[in-house]
PDB file of C-alpha atoms in Angstrom:
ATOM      1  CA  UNK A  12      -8.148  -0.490  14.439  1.00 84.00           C
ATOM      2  CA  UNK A  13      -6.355  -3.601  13.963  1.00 90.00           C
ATOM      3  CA  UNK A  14      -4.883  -5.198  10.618  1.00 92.00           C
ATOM      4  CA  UNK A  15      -6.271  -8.480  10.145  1.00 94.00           C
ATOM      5  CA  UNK A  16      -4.985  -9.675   6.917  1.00 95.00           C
ATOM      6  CA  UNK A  17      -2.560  -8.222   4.113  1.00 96.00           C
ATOM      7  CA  UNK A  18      -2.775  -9.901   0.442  1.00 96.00           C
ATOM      8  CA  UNK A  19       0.432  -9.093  -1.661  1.00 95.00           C
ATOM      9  CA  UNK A  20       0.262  -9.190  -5.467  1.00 94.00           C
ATOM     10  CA  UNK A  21       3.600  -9.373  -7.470  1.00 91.00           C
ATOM     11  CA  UNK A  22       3.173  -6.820 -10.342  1.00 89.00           C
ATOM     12  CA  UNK A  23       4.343  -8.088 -13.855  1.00 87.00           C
ATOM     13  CA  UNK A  24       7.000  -6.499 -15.525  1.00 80.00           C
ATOM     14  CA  UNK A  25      10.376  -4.603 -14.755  1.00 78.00           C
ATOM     15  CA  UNK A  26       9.381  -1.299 -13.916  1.00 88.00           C
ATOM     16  CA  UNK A  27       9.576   0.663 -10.478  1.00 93.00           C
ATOM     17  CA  UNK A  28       5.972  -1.123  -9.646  1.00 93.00           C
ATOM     18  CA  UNK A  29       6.792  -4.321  -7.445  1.00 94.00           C
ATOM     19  CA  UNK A  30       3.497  -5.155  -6.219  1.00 94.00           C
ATOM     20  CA  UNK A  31       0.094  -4.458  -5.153  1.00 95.00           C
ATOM     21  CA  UNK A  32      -1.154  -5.231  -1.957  1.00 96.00           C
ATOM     22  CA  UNK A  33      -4.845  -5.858  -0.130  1.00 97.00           C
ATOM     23  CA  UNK A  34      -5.054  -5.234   3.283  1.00 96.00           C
ATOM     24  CA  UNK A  35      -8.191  -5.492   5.765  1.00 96.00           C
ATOM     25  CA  UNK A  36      -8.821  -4.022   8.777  1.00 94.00           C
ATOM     26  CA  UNK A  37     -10.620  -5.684  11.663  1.00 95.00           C
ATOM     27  CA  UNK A  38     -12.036  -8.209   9.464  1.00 95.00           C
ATOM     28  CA  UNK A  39     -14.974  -5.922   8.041  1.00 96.00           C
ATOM     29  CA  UNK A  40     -13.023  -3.135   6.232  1.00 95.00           C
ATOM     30  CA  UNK A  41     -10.447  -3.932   2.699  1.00 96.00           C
ATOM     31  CA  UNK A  42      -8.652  -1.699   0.859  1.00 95.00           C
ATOM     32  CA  UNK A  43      -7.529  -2.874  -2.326  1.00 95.00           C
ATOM     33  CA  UNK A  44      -4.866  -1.465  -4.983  1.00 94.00           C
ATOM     34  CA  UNK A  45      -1.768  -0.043  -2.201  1.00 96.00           C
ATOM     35  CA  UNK A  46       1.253  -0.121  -4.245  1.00 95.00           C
ATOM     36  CA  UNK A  47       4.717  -1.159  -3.354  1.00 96.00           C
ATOM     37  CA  UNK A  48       7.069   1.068  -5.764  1.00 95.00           C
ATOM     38  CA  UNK A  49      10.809   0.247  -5.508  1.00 93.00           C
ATOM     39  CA  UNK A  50      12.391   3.648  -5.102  1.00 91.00           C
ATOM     40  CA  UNK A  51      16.230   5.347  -4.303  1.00 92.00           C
ATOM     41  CA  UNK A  52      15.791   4.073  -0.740  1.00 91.00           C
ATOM     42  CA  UNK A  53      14.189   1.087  -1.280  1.00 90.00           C
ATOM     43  CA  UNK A  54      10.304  -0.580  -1.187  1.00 92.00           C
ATOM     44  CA  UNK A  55       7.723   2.485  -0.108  1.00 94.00           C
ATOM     45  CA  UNK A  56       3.820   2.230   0.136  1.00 95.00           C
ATOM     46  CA  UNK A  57       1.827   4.466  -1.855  1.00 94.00           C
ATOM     47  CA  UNK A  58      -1.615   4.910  -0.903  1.00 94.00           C
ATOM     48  CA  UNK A  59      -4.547   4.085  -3.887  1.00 94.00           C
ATOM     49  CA  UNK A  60      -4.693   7.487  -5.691  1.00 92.00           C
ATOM     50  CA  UNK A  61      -6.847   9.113  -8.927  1.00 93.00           C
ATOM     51  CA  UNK A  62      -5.279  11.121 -11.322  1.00 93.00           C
ATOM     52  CA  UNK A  63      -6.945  14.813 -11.426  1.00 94.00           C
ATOM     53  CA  UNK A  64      -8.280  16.982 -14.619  1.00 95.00           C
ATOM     54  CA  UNK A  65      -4.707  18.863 -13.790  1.00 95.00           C
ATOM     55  CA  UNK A  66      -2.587  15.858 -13.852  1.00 94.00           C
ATOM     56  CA  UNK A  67      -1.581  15.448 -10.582  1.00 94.00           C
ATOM     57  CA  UNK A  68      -2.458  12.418  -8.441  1.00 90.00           C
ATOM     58  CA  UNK A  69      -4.662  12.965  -5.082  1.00 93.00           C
ATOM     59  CA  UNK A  70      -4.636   9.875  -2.277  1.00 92.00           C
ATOM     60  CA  UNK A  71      -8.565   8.404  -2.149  1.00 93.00           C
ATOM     61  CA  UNK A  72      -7.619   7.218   1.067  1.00 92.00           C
ATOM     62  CA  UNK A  73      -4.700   7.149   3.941  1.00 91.00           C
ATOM     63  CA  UNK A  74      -3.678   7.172   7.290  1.00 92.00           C
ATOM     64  CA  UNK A  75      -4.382  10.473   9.092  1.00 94.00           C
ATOM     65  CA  UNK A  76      -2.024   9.658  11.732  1.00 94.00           C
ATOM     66  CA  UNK A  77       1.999   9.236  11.929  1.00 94.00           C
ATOM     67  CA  UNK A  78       1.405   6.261  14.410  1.00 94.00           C
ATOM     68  CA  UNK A  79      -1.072   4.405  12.141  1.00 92.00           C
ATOM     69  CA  UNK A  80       0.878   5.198   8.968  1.00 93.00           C
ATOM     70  CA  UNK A  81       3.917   3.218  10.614  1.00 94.00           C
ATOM     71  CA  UNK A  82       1.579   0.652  11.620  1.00 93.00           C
ATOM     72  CA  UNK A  83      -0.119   0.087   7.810  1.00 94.00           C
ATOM     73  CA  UNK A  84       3.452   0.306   6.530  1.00 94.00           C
ATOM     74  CA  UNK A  85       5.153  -2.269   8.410  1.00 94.00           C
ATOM     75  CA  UNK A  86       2.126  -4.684   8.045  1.00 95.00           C
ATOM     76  CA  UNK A  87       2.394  -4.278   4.012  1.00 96.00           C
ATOM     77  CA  UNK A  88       6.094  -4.057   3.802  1.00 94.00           C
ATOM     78  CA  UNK A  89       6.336  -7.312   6.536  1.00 95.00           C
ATOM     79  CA  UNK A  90       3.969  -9.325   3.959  1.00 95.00           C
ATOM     80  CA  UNK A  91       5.714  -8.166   1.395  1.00 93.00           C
ATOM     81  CA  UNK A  92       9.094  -9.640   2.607  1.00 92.00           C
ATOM     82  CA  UNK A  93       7.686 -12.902   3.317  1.00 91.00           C
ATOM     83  CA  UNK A  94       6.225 -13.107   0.015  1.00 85.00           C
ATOM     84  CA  UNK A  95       9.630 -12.342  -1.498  1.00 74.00           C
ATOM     85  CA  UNK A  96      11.372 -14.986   0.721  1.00 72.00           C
ATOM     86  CA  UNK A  97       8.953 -17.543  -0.395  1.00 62.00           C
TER      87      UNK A  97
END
């Protein structure tokens, strides 16, 4: 699976939220709403997620690999750089 395109959206506002990002895979798959949450170490991914009837939140999707979570995070957090230079 290859990443063909990442969208980054600046989020508005001064909180821990940075930006939201669109990414598509192959052109024929898109997953929409990945955040980019500034945290102690810096910019981290978090996968779209639902809150559940007992509060917590639960991914609706993610990588099941290591080596394709490394992969999905470097694309986002690459585009995410550039958009930030620009």
């Amino acid at each position: 699976m290859e990443v063909t395109d990442v969208q980054i959206r600046k989020a508005i506002g001064e909180g821990k939220l940075k930006a939201y990002a669109t990414i598509t895979f192959d052109n024929c798959f898109v997953l929409h709403n990945i955040k980019l949450i500034e945290g102690e170490k810096g910019v981290f991914v978090a996968m779209p997620s639902r809150r559940t009837k007992a509060g917590a939140y639960k991914d609706i999707a993610h990588p099941i690999t290591p080596e394709f979570r490394l992969v999905l995070q470097d694309s986002i957090l690459a585009a995410y750089a550039a958009c930030a230079e620009g």
